[in-house]
Amino acid sequence: MRAFLRRADHVGFVRLIVGRSYASVASKPPLHRAVMAAETIRFFDPQHNQVFIDMTFGAGGHSRAILEAAPGTKIIALDRDPLAHQLAYEMAKDFPGRIVPLLGKFSELPSLLRSVEGFDRQRFFDGILFDFGCSSMQFDEASRGFSLAHNGPLDMRMDKDRCPDQLSAADVLARIQEHDLARILKVYGEEKQAKKIARAIVSARFTVKRIETTGELASIVAHCLSQSDSEGMFDFRLDKLRRPAHVATKTFQALRIFVNNELNEINYGLVLAKQLLRTGGKLVTITFHSLEDTIVKRHLTGHVVDDVASKVPLHYISHTLAHATETMQETMKQSWKQINKHVVVPSNDEVADNPRSRSAKLRAAVRLD
């Protein structure tokens, strides 16, 4: 480990930082607010008797807005989080017969729909909503292990204990090889110091103890990356928008995405949206970082190969390949027409009222024939 002076010194500082307490930076958790709810309603323009799927129910803010905007509308409320599923049942009491709560991931939706009593399998939906990422409820509950602001068990499983075989973030860090961890941090967290962080985490695991809390992980990353100034150490850096962010933010993001297989689920969810929406049905997506938004954008622009969002746009396919006219027409057929020419972002007033919405991007599209 070239970055460290001597192994003995390294062991000493790891013991120090693992034992260091990690204080909460939030005195009171903010209430959950649905991001860009007004814009979502404007794009959907819900009408009487239409049926929507809320693929990420959360606390139900978007679903409630849709149901209140057009009496007679119905919602299939899907969420993989058991707490959100319970909230859907609670909201269903306010809208009798208009909410069908479903517990599961995007990839489980086909089988869940088949289990809904009275569900018309030939039904094509009028609108599908995705609000990707974690909900405020998950971030604000320390025991879920998502947040840097609250010290708690290093869990990060959106499904909680629903899937017994799913590894928690602590399980991943206890077993993973250094080069695999570095790859996860680089790809899913877009972390430039991925190798350095991975080496520090694995060294801490072998020389001190299993990393079991969010505070321990944040402290290791902070000590690994923090810079010195005249007053000591500071544990933040500027993000792409020049805002201060904790140095472990990207590490937490990468682990969360890996633990929950988020990007593959997002890709599969968008494939389902194309299959389940009727012609003229509307898709609204709200993303919170570039990895999510890139997958959405490539699906909407047709840059997919075998239903997978490709890193290489279709126009880079070799010019030496020749296909029958019918094949090319089918392959290049556009499935979506984007409603908004440019991505929609929250208003200044919404960001001031709900800071967690500041990185949100909304895209809306209509399903073509």
Coordinates of C-alpha atoms in Angstrom, one line a residue:
M1 CA 0.0 0.0 0.0
R2 CA 2.1 2.8 -1.3
A3 CA -0.2 5.6 0.0
F4 CA 0.6 4.7 3.6
L5 CA 3.9 5.2 5.3
R6 CA 4.2 2.0 7.2
R7 CA 1.8 -0.8 8.0
A8 CA 2.0 -0.2 11.7
D9 CA 1.0 3.4 11.3
H10 CA -1.8 2.4 8.9
V11 CA -3.2 -0.1 11.5
G12 CA -3.1 2.7 14.1
F13 CA -5.1 5.2 12.1
V14 CA -7.6 2.6 11.1
R15 CA -8.2 1.7 14.7
L16 CA -8.6 5.4 15.4
I17 CA -11.1 6.1 12.6
V18 CA -13.2 3.0 13.1
G19 CA -13.7 3.9 16.8
R20 CA -14.4 7.5 16.0
S21 CA -18.0 8.5 16.6
Y22 CA -19.9 9.9 13.6
A23 CA -22.3 12.7 14.6
S24 CA -25.6 13.4 12.9
V25 CA -25.6 16.6 10.8
A26 CA -29.4 16.8 10.8
S27 CA -31.1 17.9 14.0
K28 CA -34.6 17.1 12.6
P29 CA -35.4 14.9 9.7
P30 CA -37.4 16.7 6.9
L31 CA -40.9 15.6 6.0
H32 CA -41.2 13.5 2.9
R33 CA -42.3 15.5 -0.1
A34 CA -43.1 14.3 -3.6
V35 CA -40.6 15.8 -6.0
M36 CA -42.1 17.8 -8.9
A37 CA -45.7 16.6 -8.2
A38 CA -47.2 19.5 -10.0
E39 CA -45.1 18.9 -13.1
T40 CA -46.0 15.2 -13.0
I41 CA -49.7 16.0 -13.0
R42 CA -49.3 18.4 -15.8
F43 CA -47.6 15.8 -18.1
F44 CA -50.0 13.0 -17.2
D45 CA -53.2 15.1 -17.4
P46 CA -55.1 12.3 -15.7
Q47 CA -58.7 11.7 -16.8
H48 CA -61.7 9.9 -15.4
N49 CA -61.4 6.0 -15.4
Q50 CA -57.8 6.0 -16.4
V51 CA -55.4 3.5 -14.7
F52 CA -51.8 4.3 -13.7
I53 CA -48.9 2.4 -12.3
D54 CA -46.8 4.1 -9.6
M55 CA -43.7 2.0 -9.9
T56 CA -42.1 3.6 -6.8
F57 CA -44.9 4.4 -4.4
G58 CA -42.8 5.5 -1.5
A59 CA -45.0 7.7 0.8
G60 CA -47.6 8.0 -1.9
G61 CA -47.3 11.8 -2.7
H62 CA -47.4 11.3 -6.5
S63 CA -50.2 8.8 -6.3
R64 CA -52.3 11.0 -4.1
A65 CA -51.9 13.9 -6.5
I66 CA -53.0 11.8 -9.4
L67 CA -56.1 10.4 -7.6
E68 CA -57.1 13.9 -6.4
A69 CA -56.6 15.4 -9.8
A70 CA -59.1 13.1 -11.5
P71 CA -61.8 11.3 -9.5
G72 CA -62.3 7.9 -10.9
T73 CA -58.7 7.2 -11.7
K74 CA -57.1 4.1 -10.3
I75 CA -53.5 3.4 -9.2
I76 CA -51.4 0.2 -9.2
A77 CA -49.1 1.0 -6.3
L78 CA -45.8 -0.9 -6.5
D79 CA -42.9 -0.7 -4.1
R80 CA -40.2 -3.1 -2.9
D81 CA -40.1 -1.5 0.6
P82 CA -42.4 -3.2 3.1
L83 CA -42.9 0.1 4.9
A84 CA -44.1 1.9 1.6
H85 CA -46.3 -1.1 0.9
Q86 CA -48.0 -0.6 4.3
L87 CA -48.4 3.1 3.6
A88 CA -50.2 2.2 0.3
Y89 CA -52.7 0.1 2.3
E90 CA -53.2 3.0 4.6
M91 CA -53.8 5.4 1.7
A92 CA -56.2 2.9 0.1
K93 CA -58.6 3.6 3.0
D94 CA -58.9 7.2 1.8
F95 CA -59.6 6.1 -1.8
P96 CA -61.7 2.9 -1.6
G97 CA -61.4 0.7 -4.6
R98 CA -58.9 3.0 -6.3
I99 CA -55.5 1.7 -5.1
V100 CA -54.1 -1.8 -5.5
P101 CA -50.9 -2.1 -3.3
L102 CA -48.3 -4.5 -4.7
L103 CA -45.0 -5.5 -2.8
G104 CA -42.1 -6.2 -5.1
K105 CA -39.4 -5.0 -7.4
F106 CA -39.9 -3.9 -11.0
S107 CA -38.8 -7.4 -12.2
E108 CA -41.5 -9.0 -10.1
L109 CA -44.3 -6.8 -11.5
P110 CA -45.5 -9.3 -14.2
S111 CA -46.1 -12.1 -11.8
L112 CA -47.7 -9.6 -9.3
L113 CA -50.1 -8.4 -11.9
R114 CA -51.2 -11.9 -12.7
S115 CA -52.0 -12.4 -9.0
V116 CA -54.4 -9.4 -8.9
E117 CA -57.9 -10.7 -8.7
G118 CA -60.0 -9.4 -11.5
F119 CA -57.1 -7.9 -13.4
D120 CA -57.5 -7.8 -17.1
R121 CA -54.3 -9.2 -18.6
Q122 CA -55.0 -7.5 -21.9
R123 CA -55.2 -4.1 -20.1
F124 CA -52.8 -1.5 -21.3
F125 CA -52.2 1.3 -18.8
D126 CA -52.7 5.0 -19.4
G127 CA -49.6 6.2 -17.5
I128 CA -46.6 4.8 -15.7
L129 CA -44.5 6.8 -13.1
F130 CA -40.9 6.1 -11.9
D131 CA -39.4 8.2 -9.0
F132 CA -36.0 6.5 -8.8
G133 CA -33.6 6.4 -5.9
C134 CA -34.2 6.3 -2.2
S135 CA -37.2 7.9 -0.5
S136 CA -36.8 10.4 2.3
M137 CA -38.2 7.8 4.7
Q138 CA -35.3 5.5 3.9
F139 CA -32.7 8.2 4.3
D140 CA -34.2 9.5 7.6
E141 CA -34.4 6.1 9.3
A142 CA -31.0 5.4 10.8
S143 CA -31.7 1.6 11.1
R144 CA -32.0 1.4 7.3
G145 CA -28.3 2.3 6.8
F146 CA -28.7 4.6 3.8
S147 CA -27.7 8.0 5.2
L148 CA -24.5 9.6 6.1
A149 CA -26.4 11.9 8.5
H150 CA -27.5 9.1 10.8
N151 CA -25.3 6.5 12.3
G152 CA -26.9 3.1 12.2
P153 CA -26.4 -0.5 10.9
L154 CA -24.8 -0.7 7.5
D155 CA -27.8 -2.3 5.8
M156 CA -29.0 -0.4 2.6
R157 CA -31.5 -3.1 1.5
M158 CA -34.6 -1.4 0.1
D159 CA -36.5 -4.7 0.6
K160 CA -35.5 -4.9 4.3
D161 CA -35.9 -8.5 5.4
R162 CA -38.3 -9.5 2.7
C163 CA -35.6 -11.3 0.7
P164 CA -33.6 -13.4 3.2
D165 CA -30.9 -14.2 0.7
Q166 CA -30.1 -10.6 -0.2
L167 CA -26.8 -9.3 1.2
S168 CA -26.6 -6.1 3.2
A169 CA -23.9 -3.5 2.6
A170 CA -22.1 -4.8 5.6
D171 CA -22.2 -8.4 4.2
V172 CA -20.8 -7.1 0.9
L173 CA -17.9 -5.3 2.6
A174 CA -17.1 -8.3 4.7
R175 CA -16.7 -10.6 1.7
I176 CA -15.7 -8.6 -1.4
Q177 CA -12.3 -8.6 -3.0
E178 CA -10.5 -5.3 -3.2
H179 CA -10.4 -5.1 -7.0
D180 CA -14.2 -5.9 -7.2
L181 CA -14.9 -3.2 -4.6
A182 CA -12.9 -0.6 -6.5
R183 CA -14.8 -1.5 -9.7
I184 CA -18.1 -1.0 -7.9
L185 CA -17.1 2.4 -6.5
K186 CA -15.8 3.6 -9.9
V187 CA -18.7 2.4 -12.0
Y188 CA -21.7 2.9 -9.6
G189 CA -20.3 5.8 -7.6
E190 CA -18.3 7.5 -10.3
E191 CA -15.6 7.8 -7.6
K192 CA -12.2 8.9 -8.9
Q193 CA -10.4 7.6 -5.8
A194 CA -12.1 4.2 -6.0
K195 CA -8.9 2.2 -5.7
K196 CA -7.6 4.2 -2.7
I197 CA -11.0 3.9 -0.9
A198 CA -11.3 0.1 -1.6
R199 CA -7.8 -0.5 -0.3
A200 CA -8.6 1.4 2.9
I201 CA -11.8 -0.5 3.5
V202 CA -10.3 -3.9 2.9
S203 CA -7.3 -3.1 5.1
A204 CA -9.6 -2.0 7.9
R205 CA -11.6 -5.2 7.6
F206 CA -8.5 -7.4 7.8
T207 CA -6.6 -5.4 10.5
V208 CA -9.3 -4.2 12.8
K209 CA -12.9 -5.4 12.6
R210 CA -15.9 -6.0 10.3
I211 CA -17.4 -2.7 9.2
E212 CA -20.9 -2.8 10.5
T213 CA -22.2 0.8 10.8
T214 CA -22.6 3.8 8.5
G215 CA -20.5 5.8 10.9
E216 CA -17.6 3.4 10.6
L217 CA -17.7 3.4 6.8
A218 CA -18.0 7.1 6.5
S219 CA -15.1 7.6 8.9
I220 CA -12.8 5.3 7.0
V221 CA -13.5 7.0 3.7
A222 CA -13.2 10.5 5.3
H223 CA -9.8 9.7 6.8
C224 CA -8.7 8.2 3.5
L225 CA -9.7 11.2 1.5
S226 CA -9.8 14.2 3.8
Q227 CA -7.4 17.1 3.2
S228 CA -5.5 19.1 5.8
D229 CA -5.8 22.8 6.4
S230 CA -4.6 25.2 9.0
E231 CA -7.4 24.2 11.3
G232 CA -7.2 20.5 10.9
M233 CA -9.2 18.0 8.8
F234 CA -12.4 18.7 6.8
D235 CA -14.5 15.9 5.4
F236 CA -16.2 17.4 2.4
R237 CA -15.6 18.2 -1.2
L238 CA -17.5 19.9 -4.0
D239 CA -19.9 18.0 -6.3
K240 CA -20.5 18.7 -10.0
L241 CA -22.6 21.7 -9.1
R242 CA -20.0 23.1 -6.8
R243 CA -22.0 22.2 -3.7
P244 CA -20.3 20.8 -0.6
A245 CA -20.8 17.1 -0.1
H246 CA -19.3 14.5 2.3
V247 CA -16.4 12.7 0.8
A248 CA -18.2 9.3 1.4
T249 CA -21.3 10.3 -0.6
K250 CA -20.3 8.5 -3.7
T251 CA -19.1 5.4 -1.8
F252 CA -22.6 5.2 -0.2
Q253 CA -24.3 5.6 -3.5
A254 CA -22.2 2.9 -5.2
L255 CA -22.9 0.4 -2.4
R256 CA -26.6 1.1 -2.4
I257 CA -26.9 0.7 -6.1
F258 CA -25.0 -2.6 -6.0
V259 CA -26.8 -4.1 -3.0
N260 CA -30.2 -3.4 -4.6
N261 CA -29.2 -4.1 -8.2
E262 CA -30.8 -0.7 -9.0
L263 CA -29.6 -0.1 -12.6
N264 CA -30.6 -3.5 -13.9
E265 CA -34.0 -3.0 -12.2
I266 CA -34.4 0.4 -13.8
N267 CA -33.6 -1.0 -17.2
Y268 CA -36.1 -3.8 -16.8
G269 CA -38.7 -1.4 -15.5
L270 CA -38.4 0.7 -18.7
V271 CA -38.8 -2.4 -20.8
L272 CA -42.0 -3.2 -18.9
A273 CA -43.2 0.3 -19.4
K274 CA -43.0 -0.1 -23.2
Q275 CA -44.9 -3.3 -23.0
L276 CA -47.6 -2.2 -20.5
L277 CA -48.5 1.3 -21.8
R278 CA -51.2 1.6 -24.4
T279 CA -50.6 3.6 -27.5
G280 CA -50.7 7.2 -26.4
G281 CA -50.0 6.2 -22.8
K282 CA -47.6 8.4 -21.0
L283 CA -44.3 7.7 -19.1
V284 CA -42.9 10.1 -16.5
T285 CA -39.5 9.4 -14.9
I286 CA -37.7 11.3 -12.1
T287 CA -34.0 10.6 -11.7
F288 CA -31.5 11.8 -9.2
H289 CA -28.1 11.0 -10.7
S290 CA -26.5 10.6 -14.1
L291 CA -26.5 6.8 -14.1
E292 CA -30.3 6.6 -13.8
D293 CA -30.9 9.5 -16.2
T294 CA -28.6 8.0 -18.8
I295 CA -30.5 4.7 -18.9
V296 CA -33.8 6.6 -19.2
K297 CA -32.5 8.8 -22.0
R298 CA -31.2 5.9 -24.0
H299 CA -34.5 4.0 -23.8
L300 CA -36.4 7.1 -24.9
T301 CA -34.1 7.8 -27.8
G302 CA -34.0 4.2 -29.0
H303 CA -30.4 3.5 -28.1
V304 CA -31.0 0.0 -26.8
V305 CA -29.8 -3.4 -28.0
D306 CA -31.7 -6.5 -27.0
D307 CA -33.7 -4.4 -24.6
V308 CA -30.6 -3.2 -22.7
A309 CA -29.5 0.4 -22.6
S310 CA -26.3 0.3 -24.7
K311 CA -23.3 2.5 -24.0
V312 CA -22.8 2.7 -27.8
P313 CA -25.6 4.4 -29.8
L314 CA -27.0 2.5 -32.7
H315 CA -25.5 4.8 -35.3
Y316 CA -22.0 3.4 -34.3
I317 CA -22.9 -0.1 -35.5
S318 CA -20.5 -1.2 -38.2
H319 CA -21.5 0.1 -41.7
T320 CA -20.4 -3.3 -43.1
L321 CA -23.4 -5.0 -41.6
A322 CA -26.3 -5.5 -43.9
H323 CA -29.9 -6.4 -42.9
A324 CA -33.2 -6.9 -44.8
T325 CA -35.3 -3.7 -45.0
E326 CA -38.0 -5.2 -42.8
T327 CA -35.4 -6.0 -40.1
M328 CA -34.0 -2.5 -40.2
Q329 CA -37.4 -0.8 -40.0
E330 CA -38.3 -2.9 -37.0
T331 CA -35.0 -2.3 -35.3
M332 CA -35.0 1.5 -35.8
K333 CA -38.7 2.0 -35.1
Q334 CA -39.1 4.7 -32.5
S335 CA -41.1 3.6 -29.4
W336 CA -41.3 6.9 -27.7
K337 CA -42.0 10.6 -28.4
Q338 CA -40.6 12.8 -25.7
I339 CA -43.2 15.4 -24.5
N340 CA -40.6 17.8 -23.1
K341 CA -37.8 18.8 -25.4
H342 CA -35.5 19.5 -22.5
V343 CA -35.2 17.8 -19.2
V344 CA -37.4 19.4 -16.5
V345 CA -35.8 20.4 -13.1
P346 CA -37.4 21.7 -9.9
S347 CA -38.2 25.3 -9.5
N348 CA -36.1 27.5 -7.2
D349 CA -39.0 27.6 -4.7
E350 CA -39.2 23.8 -4.6
V351 CA -35.5 23.4 -4.1
A352 CA -35.6 26.0 -1.3
D353 CA -38.5 24.1 0.3
N354 CA -37.1 20.6 -0.3
P355 CA -33.3 20.6 -0.7
R356 CA -33.4 16.9 -1.6
S357 CA -35.1 17.7 -4.9
R358 CA -32.1 19.9 -6.2
S359 CA -30.6 17.1 -8.3
A360 CA -33.9 15.8 -9.7
K361 CA -34.5 15.5 -13.5
L362 CA -37.9 14.8 -15.0
R363 CA -38.5 13.3 -18.4
A364 CA -41.9 12.6 -20.0
A365 CA -42.8 10.7 -23.1
V366 CA -45.7 9.2 -25.0
R367 CA -45.8 5.6 -26.1
L368 CA -46.0 5.3 -29.9
D369 CA -47.8 2.6 -31.9

